[in-house]
Short mmCIF file of C-alpha atoms and ligand atoms in Angstrom, two decimals:
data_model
loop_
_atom_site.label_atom_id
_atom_site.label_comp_id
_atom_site.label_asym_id
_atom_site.label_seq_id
_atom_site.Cartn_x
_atom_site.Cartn_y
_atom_site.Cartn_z
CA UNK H 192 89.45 100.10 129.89
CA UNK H 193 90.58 98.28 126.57
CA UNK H 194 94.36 97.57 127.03
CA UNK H 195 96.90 96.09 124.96
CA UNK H 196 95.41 92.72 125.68
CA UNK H 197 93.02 93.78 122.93
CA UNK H 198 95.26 93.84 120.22
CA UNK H 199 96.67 90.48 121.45
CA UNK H 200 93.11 88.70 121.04
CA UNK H 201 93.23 90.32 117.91
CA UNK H 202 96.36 88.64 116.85
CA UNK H 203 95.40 85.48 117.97
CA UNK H 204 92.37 85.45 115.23
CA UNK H 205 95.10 84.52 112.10
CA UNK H 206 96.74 82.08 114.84
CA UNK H 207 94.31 78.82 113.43
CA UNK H 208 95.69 77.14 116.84
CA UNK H 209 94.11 79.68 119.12
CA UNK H 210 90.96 79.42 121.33
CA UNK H 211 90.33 83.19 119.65
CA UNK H 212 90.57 81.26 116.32
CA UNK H 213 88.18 78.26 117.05
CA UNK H 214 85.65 79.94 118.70
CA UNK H 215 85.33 82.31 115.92
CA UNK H 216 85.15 79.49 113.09
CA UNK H 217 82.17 77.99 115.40
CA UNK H 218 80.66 80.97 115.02
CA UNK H 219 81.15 81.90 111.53
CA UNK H 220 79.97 78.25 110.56
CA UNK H 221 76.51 78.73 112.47
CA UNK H 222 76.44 81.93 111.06
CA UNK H 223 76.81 80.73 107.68
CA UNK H 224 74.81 77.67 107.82
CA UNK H 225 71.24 79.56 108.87
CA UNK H 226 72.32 82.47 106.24
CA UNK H 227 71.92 79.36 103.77
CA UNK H 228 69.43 79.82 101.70
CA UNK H 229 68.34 83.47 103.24
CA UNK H 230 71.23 85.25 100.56
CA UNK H 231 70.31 86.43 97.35
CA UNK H 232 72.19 88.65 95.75
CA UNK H 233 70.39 90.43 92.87
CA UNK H 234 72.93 93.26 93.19
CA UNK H 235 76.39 91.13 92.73
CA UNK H 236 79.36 93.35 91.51
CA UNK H 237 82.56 93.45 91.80
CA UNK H 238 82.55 96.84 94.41
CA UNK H 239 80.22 94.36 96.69
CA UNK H 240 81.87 91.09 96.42
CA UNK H 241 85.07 93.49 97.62
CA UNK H 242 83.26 94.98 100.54
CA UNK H 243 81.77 91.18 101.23
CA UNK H 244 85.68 90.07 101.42
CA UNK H 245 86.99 92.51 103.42
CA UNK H 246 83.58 92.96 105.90
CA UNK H 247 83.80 89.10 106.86
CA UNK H 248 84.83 88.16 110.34
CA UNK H 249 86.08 84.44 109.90
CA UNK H 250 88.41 83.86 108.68
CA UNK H 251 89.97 87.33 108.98
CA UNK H 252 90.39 88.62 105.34
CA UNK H 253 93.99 88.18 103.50
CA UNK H 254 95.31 91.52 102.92
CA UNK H 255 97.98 90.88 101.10
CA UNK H 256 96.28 92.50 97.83
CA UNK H 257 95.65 95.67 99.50
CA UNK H 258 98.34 98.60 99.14
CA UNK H 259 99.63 99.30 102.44
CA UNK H 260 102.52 101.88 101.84
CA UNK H 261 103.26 102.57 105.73
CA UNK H 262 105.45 98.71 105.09
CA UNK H 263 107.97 101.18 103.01
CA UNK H 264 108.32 103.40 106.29
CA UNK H 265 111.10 101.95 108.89
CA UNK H 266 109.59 104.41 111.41
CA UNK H 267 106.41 103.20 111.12
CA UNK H 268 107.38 99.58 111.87
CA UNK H 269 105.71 99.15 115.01
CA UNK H 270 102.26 101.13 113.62
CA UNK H 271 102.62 98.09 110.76
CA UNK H 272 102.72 95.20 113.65
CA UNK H 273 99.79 95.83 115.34
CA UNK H 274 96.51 93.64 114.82
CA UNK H 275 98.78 91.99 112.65
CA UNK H 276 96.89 93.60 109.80
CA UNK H 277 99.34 94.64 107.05
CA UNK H 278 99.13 94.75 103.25
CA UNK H 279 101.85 95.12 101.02
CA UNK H 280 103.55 98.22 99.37
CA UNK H 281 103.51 95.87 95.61
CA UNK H 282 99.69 95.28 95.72
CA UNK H 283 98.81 98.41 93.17
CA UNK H 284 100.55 99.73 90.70
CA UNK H 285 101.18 103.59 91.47
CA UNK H 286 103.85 106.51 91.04
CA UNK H 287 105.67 108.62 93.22
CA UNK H 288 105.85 112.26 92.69
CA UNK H 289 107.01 115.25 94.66
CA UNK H 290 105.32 117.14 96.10
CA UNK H 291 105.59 121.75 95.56
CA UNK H 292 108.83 122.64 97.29
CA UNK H 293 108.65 124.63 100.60
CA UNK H 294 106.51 127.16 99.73
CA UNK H 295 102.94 128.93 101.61
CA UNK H 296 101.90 124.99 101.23
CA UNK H 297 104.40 124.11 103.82
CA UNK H 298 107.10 121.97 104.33
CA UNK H 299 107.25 119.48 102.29
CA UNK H 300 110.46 117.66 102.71
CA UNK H 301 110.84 113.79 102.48
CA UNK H 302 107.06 114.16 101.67
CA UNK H 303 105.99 112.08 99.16
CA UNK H 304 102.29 111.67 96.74
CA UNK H 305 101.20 108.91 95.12
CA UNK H 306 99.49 108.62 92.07
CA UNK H 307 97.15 105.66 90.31
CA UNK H 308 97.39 105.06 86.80
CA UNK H 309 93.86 103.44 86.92
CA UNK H 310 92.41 106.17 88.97
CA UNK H 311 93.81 109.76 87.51
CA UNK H 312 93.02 112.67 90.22
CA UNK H 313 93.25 110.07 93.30
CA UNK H 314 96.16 111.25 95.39
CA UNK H 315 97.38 109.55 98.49
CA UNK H 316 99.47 111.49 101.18
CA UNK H 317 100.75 108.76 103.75
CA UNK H 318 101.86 110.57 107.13
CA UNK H 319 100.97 114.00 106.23
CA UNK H 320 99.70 114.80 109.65
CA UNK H 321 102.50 114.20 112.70
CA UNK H 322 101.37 112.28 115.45
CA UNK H 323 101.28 115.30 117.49
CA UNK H 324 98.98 116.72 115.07
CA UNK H 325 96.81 113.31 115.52
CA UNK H 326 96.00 113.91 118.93
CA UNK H 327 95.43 117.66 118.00
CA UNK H 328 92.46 116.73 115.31
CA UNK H 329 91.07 114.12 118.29
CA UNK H 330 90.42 116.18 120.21
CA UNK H 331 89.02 118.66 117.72
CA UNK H 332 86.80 116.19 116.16
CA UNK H 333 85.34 115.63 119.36
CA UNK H 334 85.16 118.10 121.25
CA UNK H 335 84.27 121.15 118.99
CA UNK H 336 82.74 119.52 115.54
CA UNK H 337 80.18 117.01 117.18
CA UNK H 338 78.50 119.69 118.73
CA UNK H 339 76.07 122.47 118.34
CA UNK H 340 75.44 124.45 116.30
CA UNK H 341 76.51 121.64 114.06
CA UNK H 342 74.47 118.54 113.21
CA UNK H 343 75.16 115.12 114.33
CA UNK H 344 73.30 112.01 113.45
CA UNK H 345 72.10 111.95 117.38
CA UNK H 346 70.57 115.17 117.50
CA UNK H 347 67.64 113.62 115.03
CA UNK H 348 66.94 111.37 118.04
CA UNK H 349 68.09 112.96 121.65
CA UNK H 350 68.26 115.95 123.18
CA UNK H 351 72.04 115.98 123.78
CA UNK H 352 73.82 117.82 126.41
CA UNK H 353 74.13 121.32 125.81
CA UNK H 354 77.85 121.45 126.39
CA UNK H 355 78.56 118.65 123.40
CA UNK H 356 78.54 114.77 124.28
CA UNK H 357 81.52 114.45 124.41
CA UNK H 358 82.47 117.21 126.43
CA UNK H 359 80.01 115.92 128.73
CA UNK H 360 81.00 112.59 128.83
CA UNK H 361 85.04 113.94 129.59
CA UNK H 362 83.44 115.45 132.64
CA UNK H 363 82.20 112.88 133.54
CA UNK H 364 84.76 110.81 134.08
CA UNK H 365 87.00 113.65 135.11
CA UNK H 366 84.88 114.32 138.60
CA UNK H 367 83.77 110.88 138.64
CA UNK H 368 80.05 112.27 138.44
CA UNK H 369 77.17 110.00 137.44
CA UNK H 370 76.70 109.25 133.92
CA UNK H 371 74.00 111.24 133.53
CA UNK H 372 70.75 109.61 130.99
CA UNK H 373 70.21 111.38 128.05
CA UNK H 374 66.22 111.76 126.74
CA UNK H 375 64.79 110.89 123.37
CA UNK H 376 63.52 113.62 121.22
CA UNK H 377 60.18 112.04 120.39
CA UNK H 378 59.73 112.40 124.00
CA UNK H 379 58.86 115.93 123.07
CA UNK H 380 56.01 115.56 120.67
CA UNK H 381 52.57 115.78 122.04
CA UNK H 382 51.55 113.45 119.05
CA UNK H 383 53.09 109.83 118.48
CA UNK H 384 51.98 110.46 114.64
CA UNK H 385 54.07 113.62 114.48
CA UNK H 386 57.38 110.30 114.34
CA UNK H 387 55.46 108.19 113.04
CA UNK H 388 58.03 108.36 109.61
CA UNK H 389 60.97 108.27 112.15
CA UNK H 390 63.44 106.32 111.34
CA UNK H 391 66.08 104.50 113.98
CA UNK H 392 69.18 105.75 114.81
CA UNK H 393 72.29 103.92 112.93
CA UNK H 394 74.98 103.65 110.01
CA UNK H 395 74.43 105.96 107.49
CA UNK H 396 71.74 105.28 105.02
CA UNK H 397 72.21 104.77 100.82
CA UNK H 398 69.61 106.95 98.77
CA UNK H 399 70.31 106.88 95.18
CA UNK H 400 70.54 110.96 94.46
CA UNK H 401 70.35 112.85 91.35
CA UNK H 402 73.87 114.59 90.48
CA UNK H 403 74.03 118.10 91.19
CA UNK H 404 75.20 120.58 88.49
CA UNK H 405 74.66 124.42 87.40
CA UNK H 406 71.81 123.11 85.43
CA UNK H 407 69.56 121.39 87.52
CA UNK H 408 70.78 123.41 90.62
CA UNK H 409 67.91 125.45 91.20
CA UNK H 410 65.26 122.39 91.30
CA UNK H 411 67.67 120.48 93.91
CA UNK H 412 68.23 123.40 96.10
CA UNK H 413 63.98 123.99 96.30
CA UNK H 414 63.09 120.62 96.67
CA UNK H 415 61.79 120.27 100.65
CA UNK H 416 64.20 118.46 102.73
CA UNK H 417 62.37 117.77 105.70
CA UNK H 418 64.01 117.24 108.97
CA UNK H 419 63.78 113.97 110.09
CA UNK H 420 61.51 112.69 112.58
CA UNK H 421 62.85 111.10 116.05
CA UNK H 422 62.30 107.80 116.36
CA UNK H 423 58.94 106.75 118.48
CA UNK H 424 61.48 103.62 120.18
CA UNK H 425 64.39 105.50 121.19
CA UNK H 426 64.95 105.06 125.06
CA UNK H 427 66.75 106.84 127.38
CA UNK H 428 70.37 106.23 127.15
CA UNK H 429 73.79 107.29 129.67
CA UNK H 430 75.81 109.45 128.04
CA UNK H 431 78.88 107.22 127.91
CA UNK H 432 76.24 104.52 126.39
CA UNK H 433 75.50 106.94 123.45
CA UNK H 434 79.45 108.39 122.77
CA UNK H 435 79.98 105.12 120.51
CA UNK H 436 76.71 106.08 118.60
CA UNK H 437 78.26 109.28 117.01
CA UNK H 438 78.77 108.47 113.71
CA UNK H 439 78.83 111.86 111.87
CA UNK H 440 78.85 115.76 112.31
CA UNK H 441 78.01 117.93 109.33
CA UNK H 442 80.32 121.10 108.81
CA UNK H 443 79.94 124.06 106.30
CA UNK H 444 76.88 124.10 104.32
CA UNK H 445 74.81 121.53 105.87
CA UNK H 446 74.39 118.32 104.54
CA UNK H 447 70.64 116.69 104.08
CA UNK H 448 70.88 113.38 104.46
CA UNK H 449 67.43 111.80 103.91
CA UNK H 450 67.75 113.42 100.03
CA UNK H 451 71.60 113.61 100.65
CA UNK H 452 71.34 117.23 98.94
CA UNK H 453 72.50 120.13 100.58
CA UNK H 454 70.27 122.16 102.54
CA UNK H 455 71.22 125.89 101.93
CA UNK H 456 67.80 127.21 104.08
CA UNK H 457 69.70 126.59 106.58
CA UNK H 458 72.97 128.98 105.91
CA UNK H 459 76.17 128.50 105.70
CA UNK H 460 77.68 126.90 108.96
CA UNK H 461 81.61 127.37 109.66
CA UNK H 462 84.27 125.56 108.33
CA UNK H 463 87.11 126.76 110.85
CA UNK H 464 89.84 128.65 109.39
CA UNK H 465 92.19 125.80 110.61
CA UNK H 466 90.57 122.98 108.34
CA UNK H 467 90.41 125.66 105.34
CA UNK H 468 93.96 126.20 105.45
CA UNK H 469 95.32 122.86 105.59
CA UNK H 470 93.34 121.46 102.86
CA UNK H 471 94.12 124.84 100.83
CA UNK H 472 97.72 123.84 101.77
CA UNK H 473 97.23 120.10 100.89
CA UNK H 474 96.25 120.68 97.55
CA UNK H 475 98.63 123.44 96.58
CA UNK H 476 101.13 121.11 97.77
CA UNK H 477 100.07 118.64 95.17
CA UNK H 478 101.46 119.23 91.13
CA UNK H 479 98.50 118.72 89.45
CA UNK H 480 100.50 118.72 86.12
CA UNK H 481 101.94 115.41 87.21
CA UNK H 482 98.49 114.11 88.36
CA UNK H 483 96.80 114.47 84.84
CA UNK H 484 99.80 114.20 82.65
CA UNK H 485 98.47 110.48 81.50
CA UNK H 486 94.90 111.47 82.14
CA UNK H 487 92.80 110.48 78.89
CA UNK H 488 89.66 111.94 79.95
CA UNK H 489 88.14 114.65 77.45
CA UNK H 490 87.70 118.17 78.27
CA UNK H 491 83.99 117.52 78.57
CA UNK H 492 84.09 115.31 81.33
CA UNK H 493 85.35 118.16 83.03
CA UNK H 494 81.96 119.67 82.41
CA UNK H 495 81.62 123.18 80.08
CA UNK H 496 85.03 125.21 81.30
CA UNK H 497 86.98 121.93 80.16
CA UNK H 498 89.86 120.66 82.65
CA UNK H 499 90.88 123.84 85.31
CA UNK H 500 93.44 122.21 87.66
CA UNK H 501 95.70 124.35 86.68
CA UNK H 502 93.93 127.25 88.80
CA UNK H 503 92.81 125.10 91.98
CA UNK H 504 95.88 126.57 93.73
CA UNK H 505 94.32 129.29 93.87
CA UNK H 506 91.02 128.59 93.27
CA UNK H 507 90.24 125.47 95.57
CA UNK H 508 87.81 126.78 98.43
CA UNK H 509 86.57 124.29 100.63
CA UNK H 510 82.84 125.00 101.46
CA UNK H 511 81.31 121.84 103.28
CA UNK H 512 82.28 118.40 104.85
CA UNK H 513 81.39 115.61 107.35
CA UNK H 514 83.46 114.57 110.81
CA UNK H 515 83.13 110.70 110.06
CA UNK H 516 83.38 108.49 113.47
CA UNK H 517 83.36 105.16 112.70
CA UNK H 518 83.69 102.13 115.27
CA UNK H 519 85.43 98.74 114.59
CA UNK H 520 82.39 96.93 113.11
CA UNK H 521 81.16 100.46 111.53
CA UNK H 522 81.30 99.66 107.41
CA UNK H 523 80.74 102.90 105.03
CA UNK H 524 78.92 101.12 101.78
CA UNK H 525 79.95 102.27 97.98
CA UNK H 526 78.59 105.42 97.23
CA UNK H 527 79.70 108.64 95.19
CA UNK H 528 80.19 112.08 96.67
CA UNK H 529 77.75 113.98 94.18
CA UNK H 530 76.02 116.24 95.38
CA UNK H 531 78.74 118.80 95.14
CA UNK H 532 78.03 121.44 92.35
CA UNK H 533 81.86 121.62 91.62
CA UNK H 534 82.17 118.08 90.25
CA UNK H 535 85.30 117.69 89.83
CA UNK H 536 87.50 120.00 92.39
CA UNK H 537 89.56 118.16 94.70
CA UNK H 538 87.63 116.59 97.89
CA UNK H 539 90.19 116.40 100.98
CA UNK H 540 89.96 113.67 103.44
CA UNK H 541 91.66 115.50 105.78
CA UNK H 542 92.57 115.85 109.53
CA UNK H 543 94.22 118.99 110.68
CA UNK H 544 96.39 120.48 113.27
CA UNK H 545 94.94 123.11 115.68
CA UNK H 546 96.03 124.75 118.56
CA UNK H 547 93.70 124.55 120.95
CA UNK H 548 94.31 128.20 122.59
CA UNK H 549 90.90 129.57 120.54
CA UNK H 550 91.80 132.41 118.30
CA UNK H 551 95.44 130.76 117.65
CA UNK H 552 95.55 128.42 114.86
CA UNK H 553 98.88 126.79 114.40
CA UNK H 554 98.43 124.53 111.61
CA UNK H 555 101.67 121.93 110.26
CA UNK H 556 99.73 119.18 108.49
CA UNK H 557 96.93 116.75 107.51
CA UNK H 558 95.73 113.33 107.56
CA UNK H 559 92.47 111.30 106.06
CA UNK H 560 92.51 108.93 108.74
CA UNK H 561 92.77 108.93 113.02
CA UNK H 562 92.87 105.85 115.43
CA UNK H 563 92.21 102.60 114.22
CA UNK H 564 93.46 101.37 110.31
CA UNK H 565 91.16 100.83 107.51
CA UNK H 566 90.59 99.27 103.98
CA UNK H 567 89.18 102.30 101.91
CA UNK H 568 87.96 100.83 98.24
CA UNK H 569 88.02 102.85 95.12
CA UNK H 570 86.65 101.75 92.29
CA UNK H 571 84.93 103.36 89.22
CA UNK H 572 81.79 105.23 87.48
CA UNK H 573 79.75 102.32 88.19
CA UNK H 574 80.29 99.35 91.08
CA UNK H 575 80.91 96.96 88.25
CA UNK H 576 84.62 98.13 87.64
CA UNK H 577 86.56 96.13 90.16
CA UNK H 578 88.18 98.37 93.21
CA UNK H 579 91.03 99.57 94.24
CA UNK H 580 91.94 98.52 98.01
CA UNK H 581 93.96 100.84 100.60
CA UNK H 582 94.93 100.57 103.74
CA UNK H 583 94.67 103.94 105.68
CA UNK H 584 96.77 104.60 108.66
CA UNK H 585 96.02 107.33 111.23
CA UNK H 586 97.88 110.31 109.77
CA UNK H 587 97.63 109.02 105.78
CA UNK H 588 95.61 111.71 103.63
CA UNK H 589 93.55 111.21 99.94
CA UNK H 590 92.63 113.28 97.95
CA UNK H 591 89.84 112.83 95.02
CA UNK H 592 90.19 114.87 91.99
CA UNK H 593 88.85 115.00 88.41
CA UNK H 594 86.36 113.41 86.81
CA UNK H 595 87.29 109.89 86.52
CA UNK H 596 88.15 109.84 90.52
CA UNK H 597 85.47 112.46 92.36
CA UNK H 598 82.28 110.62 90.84
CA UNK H 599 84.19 106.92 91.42
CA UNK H 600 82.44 104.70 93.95
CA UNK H 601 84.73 104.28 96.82
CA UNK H 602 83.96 103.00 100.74
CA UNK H 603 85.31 101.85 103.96
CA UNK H 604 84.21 97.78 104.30
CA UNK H 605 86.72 97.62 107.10
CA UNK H 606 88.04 99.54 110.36
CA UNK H 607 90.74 97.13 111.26
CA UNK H 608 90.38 96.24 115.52
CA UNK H 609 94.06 96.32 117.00
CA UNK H 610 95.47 98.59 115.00
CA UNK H 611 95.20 102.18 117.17
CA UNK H 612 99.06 103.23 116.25
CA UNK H 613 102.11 103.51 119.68
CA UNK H 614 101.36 106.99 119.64
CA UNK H 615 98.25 107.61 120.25
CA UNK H 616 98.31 105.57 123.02
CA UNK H 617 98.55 108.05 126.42
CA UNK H 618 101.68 107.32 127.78
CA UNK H 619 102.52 110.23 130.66
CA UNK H 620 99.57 112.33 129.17
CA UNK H 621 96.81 111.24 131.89
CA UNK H 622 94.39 113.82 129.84
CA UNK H 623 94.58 111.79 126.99
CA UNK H 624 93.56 108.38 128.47
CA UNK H 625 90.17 109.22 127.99
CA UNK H 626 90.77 109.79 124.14
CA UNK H 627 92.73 106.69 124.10
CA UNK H 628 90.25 103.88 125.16
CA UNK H 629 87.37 105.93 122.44
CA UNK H 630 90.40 105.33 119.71
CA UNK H 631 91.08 102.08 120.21
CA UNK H 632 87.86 101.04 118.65
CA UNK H 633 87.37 104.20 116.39
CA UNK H 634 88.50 105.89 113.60
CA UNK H 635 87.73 109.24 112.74
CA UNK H 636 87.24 110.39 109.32
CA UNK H 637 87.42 114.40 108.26
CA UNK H 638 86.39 114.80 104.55
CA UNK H 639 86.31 118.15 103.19
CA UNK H 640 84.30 119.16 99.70
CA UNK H 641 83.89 122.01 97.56
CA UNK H 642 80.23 122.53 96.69
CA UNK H 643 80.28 126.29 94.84
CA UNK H 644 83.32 127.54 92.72
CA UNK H 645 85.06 130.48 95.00
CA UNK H 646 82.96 133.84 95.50
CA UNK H 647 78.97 132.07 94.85
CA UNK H 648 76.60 132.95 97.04
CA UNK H 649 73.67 130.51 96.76
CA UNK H 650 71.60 132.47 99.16
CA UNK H 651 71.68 135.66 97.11
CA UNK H 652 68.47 136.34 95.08
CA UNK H 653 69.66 136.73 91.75
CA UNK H 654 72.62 134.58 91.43
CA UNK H 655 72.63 131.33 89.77
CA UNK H 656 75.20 128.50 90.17
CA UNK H 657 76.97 129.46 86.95
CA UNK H 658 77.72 132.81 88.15
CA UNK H 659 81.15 133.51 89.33
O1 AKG N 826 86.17 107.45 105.87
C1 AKG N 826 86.68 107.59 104.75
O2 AKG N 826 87.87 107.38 104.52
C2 AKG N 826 85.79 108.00 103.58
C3 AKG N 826 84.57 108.78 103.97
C4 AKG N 826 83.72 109.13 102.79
O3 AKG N 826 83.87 108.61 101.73
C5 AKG N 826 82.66 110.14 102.93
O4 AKG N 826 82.47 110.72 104.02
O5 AKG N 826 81.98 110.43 101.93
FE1 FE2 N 827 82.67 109.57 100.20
#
């Protein structure tokens, strides 16, 4: 089991005295030499010389101009000290604004937002989930989202334990059974043609997809989305070996990722009244008026009804979303979050508190983050406008907003190694020492969207996507 001796070797890779140190610089250098002459870029912007910064191994990448508000927080001193990864509060220029009083979106004392002048509708939440309500989302995220009936990205290519992986693999190691093998899928075709177009398990893939809106709706939602074939090369693999393979789970309408449209065949799929709530509650918490009060884009980038934040507290519905899990070397490239028809109501990276006594939700708060820290990058319209670097703490939350900020290219290039914060470390809680050694590699990533304004039904035969 990875102990604190982990974050120590972690440390010791920004000591240039270290053996840690050296034998990383070997292997960067070798690295770099046979990568000579392979490299070129035809696709150099500013979004991927960022991600190519912050990605590298050796030598460890200067933070020091990535915003890193947690270093304002006394309490979260110790969080700050580990992996001796820290940015600096003075990297960005931001605001501060309140947030609603205590109201049905919670408490909100000592709470704080924070606001970009370069990026209007981006809204960062540090702490908004308690670290009670941390361990709450773990366990929610893995037990109960990466499971049927929802999709993972390992169902494509094995036949995964009925129960849920993970809640296979806890047994596992609870009754010290054997790690049982899990079987390919392909295993099940009679022909080896019928996978041949498989393609292997692994990090999520970029296809360049057409913008959804009321207008070309229709054509997106008909155009076949094919499931995707198991790969013919997949072997049989233990269930503990496959746990760090989970890299998504798709909730609410389900998400298509070979034409990364949504697939609405396939019906609507739950988004637990818990998750609803909180995000509901994260974004009436926010005052929108103080978000775009220097916004200069025009009422038509906020597509025909013109700008209608003023209503998303009570007309915000969240209607879709993916479970990210991401290990330490994991990287999430630049993209844009577009297949949405509602392009420009707030997306909520969120994580959320749930009792876990079913049909008893007791829901305090939210976070974007859980486990290990990372560098998220926000950037613009188009990866030539030069992003926006910050460093996400388990428990911080973001929201994206408006047109200048839900249709900006934005990523993950880094999940900093060392950094799984004191308290999610288990402590007297034996349960959790299972959740623990997953975390201190991982980070897990809940991000919430709104694909239909409030009340469309997409499956009914005579509406259309303009229809309210
Ligand atoms: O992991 C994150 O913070 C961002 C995830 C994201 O951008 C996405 O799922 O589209
Ligand atoms: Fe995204």
């Amino acid at each position: 089991m990875p102990t604190a001796t982990a974050a120590a070797s972690t440390s010791d890779l920004h000591d240039p005295n270290s053996a840690a140190y050296k034998k990383a610089r070997r292997r960067h250098l070798k690295a770099a030499r046979s990568r000579q002459h392979a490299e070129h870029e035809t696709d150099w912007t500013p979004f991927r010389a960022a991600e190519k910064k912050y990605k590298a191994r050796f030598p460890p990448p200067d933070l020091s101009d990535v915003l890193d508000l947690a270093t304002l927080n006394t309490s979260r001193a110790e969080e700050v000290l580990r992996g001796a990864w820290h940015g600096r509060a003075d990297a960005v220029a931001y605001r501060e604004i309140e947030l609603n009083g205590d109201n049905d979106a919670g408490p909100s004392t000592g709470r704080r937002a924070y606001i970009f002048p370069d990026i209007p509708g981006l809204v960062l939440l540090p702490s908004f989930v308690d670290p009670e309500g941390q361990r709450r989302l773990v366990r929610w995220a893995l037990c109960e989202q990466a499971c049927h009936p929802n999709e993972t990205n390992l169902d494509t290519h094995y036949v995964l334990p009925e129960s849920g992986l993970w809640n296979k693999y806890i047994r596992i190691r609870k009754e010290e059974c054997e790690d049982e093998s899990v079987q390919p899928r392909a295993a099940l075709y009679s022909s080896p043609t019928e996978s041949a177009a498989a393609e292997a398990p692994g990090p999520r893939r970029l296809v360049s997809n057409e913008p959804a809106s009321k207008e070309n709706y229709d054509t997106l939602s008909s155009t076949p989305k094919p499931p995707a074939a198991p790969s013919p090369s997949v072997q049989p693999l233990r269930v503990s070996a496959l746990v760090p393979r989970l890299r998504w789970a798709n909730i609410g309408w389900s998400y298509h990722w070979g034409t990364k449209q949504y697939d609405f065949s396939k019906g609507k799929g739950t988004i637990d009244q818990g998750v609803r709530s909180v995000c509901k509650r994260a974004v009436r918490a926010v005052r929108w008026d103080r978000v775009f009060e220097d916004d200069n884009s025009t009422a038509g980038d906020w597509g025909e009804d013109g700008p209608d934040w003023d209503s998303w507290h009570e007309t915000y519905e969240p209607d879709a979303g993916i479970v990210n899990f991401y290990q330490t070397k994991d990287t999430l490239m630049a993209h844009v979050d577009r297949s949405e028809v509602c392009a420009t109501s707030p997306l909520v990276s969120v994580s959320y508190v749930l009792d876990l006594v079913p049909g008893h939700l007791n829901l305090s708060a939210e976070s974007d983050s859980l486990g290990c820290a990372a560098v998220f990058l926000i950037g613009g319209l188009t990866r030539e406008v030069k992003p926006t670097a910050i460093l996400l703490r388990s428990g911080d939350a973001v929201i994206m907003s408006g047109p200048a900020c839900r249709r900006a290219y934005h990523g993950v290039p880094r999940v900093l190694e060392g950094t799984l914060p004191p308290h999610l470390e288990s402590g007297t809680d034996g349960d959790w020492a299972v959740y623990e050694e997953y975390l201190r590699n991982s980070r897990i990533n809940v991000n919430v969207r709104q694909v239909f304004q409030r009340g469309f039904d997409p499956t009914a035969p005579t509406r259309h996507a303009g229809d309210t």
